[in-house]
PDB file of C-alpha atoms in Angstrom:
ATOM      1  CA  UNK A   1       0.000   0.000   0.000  1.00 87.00           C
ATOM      2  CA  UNK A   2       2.740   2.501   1.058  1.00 85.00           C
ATOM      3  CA  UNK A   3       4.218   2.030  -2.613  1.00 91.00           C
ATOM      4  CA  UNK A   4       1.216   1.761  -4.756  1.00 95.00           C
ATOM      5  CA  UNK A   5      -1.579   2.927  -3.356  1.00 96.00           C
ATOM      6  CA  UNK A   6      -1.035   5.844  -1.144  1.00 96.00           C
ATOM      7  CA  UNK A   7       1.027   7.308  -3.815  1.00 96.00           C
ATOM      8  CA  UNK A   8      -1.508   7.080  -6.523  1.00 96.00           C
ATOM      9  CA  UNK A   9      -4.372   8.343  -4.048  1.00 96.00           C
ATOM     10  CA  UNK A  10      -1.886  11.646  -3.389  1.00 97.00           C
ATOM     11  CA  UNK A  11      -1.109  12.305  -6.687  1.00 97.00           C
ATOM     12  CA  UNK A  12      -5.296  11.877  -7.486  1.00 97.00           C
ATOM     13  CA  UNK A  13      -5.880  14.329  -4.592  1.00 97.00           C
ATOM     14  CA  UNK A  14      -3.774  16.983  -5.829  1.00 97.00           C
ATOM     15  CA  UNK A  15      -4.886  16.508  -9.426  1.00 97.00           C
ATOM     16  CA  UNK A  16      -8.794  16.926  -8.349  1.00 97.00           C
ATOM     17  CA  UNK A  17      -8.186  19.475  -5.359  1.00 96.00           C
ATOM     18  CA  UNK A  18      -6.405  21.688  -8.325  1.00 96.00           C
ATOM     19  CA  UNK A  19      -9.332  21.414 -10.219  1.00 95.00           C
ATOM     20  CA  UNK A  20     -12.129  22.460  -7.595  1.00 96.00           C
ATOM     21  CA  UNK A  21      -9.916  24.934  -5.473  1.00 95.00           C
ATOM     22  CA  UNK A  22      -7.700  26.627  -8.708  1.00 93.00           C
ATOM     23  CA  UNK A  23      -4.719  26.579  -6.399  1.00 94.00           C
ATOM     24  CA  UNK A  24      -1.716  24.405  -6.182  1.00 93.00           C
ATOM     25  CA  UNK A  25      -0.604  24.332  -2.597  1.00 95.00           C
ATOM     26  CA  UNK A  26      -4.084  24.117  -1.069  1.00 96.00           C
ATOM     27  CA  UNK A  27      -4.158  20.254  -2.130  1.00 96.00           C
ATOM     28  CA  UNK A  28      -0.258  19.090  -1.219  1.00 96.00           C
ATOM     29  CA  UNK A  29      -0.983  21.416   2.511  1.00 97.00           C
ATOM     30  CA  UNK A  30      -4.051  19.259   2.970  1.00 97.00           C
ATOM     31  CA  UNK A  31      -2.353  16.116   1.473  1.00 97.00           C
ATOM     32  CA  UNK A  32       0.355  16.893   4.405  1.00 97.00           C
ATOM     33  CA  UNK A  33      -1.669  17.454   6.822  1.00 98.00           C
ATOM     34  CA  UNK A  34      -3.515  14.562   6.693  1.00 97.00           C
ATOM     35  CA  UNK A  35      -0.781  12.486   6.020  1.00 97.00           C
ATOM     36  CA  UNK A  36       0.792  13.902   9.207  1.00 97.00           C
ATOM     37  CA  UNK A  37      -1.792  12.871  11.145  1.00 97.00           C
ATOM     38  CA  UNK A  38      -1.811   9.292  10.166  1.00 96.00           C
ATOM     39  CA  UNK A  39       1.381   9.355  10.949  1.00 96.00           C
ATOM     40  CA  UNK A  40       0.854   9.873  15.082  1.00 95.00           C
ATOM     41  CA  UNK A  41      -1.941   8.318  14.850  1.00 96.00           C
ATOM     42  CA  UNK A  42      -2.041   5.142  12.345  1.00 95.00           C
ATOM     43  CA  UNK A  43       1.763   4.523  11.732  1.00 94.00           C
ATOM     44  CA  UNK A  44       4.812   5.385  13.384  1.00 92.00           C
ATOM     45  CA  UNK A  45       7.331   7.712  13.309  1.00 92.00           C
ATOM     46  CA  UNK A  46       9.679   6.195  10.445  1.00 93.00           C
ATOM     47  CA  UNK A  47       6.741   6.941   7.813  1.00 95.00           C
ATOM     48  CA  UNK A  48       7.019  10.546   8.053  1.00 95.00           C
ATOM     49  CA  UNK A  49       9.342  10.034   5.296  1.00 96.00           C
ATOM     50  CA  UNK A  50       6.724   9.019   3.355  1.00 96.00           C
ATOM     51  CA  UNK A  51       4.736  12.044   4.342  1.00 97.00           C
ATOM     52  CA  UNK A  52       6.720  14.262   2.587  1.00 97.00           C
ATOM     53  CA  UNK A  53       7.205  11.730  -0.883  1.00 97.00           C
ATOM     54  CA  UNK A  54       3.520  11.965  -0.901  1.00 97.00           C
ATOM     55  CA  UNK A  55       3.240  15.915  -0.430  1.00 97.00           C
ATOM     56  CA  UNK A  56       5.854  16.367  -3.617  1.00 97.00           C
ATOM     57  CA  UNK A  57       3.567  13.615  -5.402  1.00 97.00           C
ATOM     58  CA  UNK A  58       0.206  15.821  -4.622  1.00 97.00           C
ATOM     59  CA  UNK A  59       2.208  19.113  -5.769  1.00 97.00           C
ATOM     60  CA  UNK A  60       3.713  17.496  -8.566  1.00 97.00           C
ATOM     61  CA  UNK A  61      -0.362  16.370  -9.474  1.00 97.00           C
ATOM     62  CA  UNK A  62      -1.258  19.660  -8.650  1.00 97.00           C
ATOM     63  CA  UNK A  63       1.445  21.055 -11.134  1.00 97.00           C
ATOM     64  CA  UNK A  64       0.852  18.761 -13.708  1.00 97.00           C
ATOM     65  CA  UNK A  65      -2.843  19.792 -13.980  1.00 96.00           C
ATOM     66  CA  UNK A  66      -2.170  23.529 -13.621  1.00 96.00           C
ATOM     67  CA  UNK A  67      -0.084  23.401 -16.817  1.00 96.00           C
ATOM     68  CA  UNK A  68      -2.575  21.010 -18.708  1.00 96.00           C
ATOM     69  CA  UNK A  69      -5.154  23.990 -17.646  1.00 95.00           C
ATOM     70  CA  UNK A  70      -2.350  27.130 -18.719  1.00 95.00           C
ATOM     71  CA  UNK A  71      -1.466  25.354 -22.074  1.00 94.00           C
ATOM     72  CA  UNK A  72      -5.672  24.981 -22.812  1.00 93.00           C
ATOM     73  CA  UNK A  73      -6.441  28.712 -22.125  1.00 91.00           C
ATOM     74  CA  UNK A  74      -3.338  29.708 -24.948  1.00 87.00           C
ATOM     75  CA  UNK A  75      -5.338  28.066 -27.639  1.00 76.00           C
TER      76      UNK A  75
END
């Protein structure tokens, strides 16, 4: 899970929370957040690695979709 899906649920986060909130760090602060949280609470302390591999995976989502959005509004 920590290499499949949790990745591909971030990533999904920050594609959709870019395209209902218009901003890019809005989904990866809530992606840490949460993920920070699970942390103390679900897993231990050696996953906050993780954490922060998952906040660069919703920003790069994020990101990805901004541009998408930028290079439509050119044509």
């Amino acid at each position: 899970m920590v290499l499949l899906v949790f990745p591909t649920l971030s990533f999904a986060f920050g594609a959709v929370g870019q395209l209902l909130t218009g901003r890019i760090y809005i989904p990866a602060g809530i992606t840490f957040t949460g993920w920070l949280i699970a942390t103390y609470t679900v897993f231990n302390d050696s996953f906050l690695i993780w954490v922060f591999a998952y906040t660069a995976l919703s920003l790069l989502g994020a990101g990805m979709v901004w541009l998408i959005k930028k290079a439509e509004n050119k044509k």
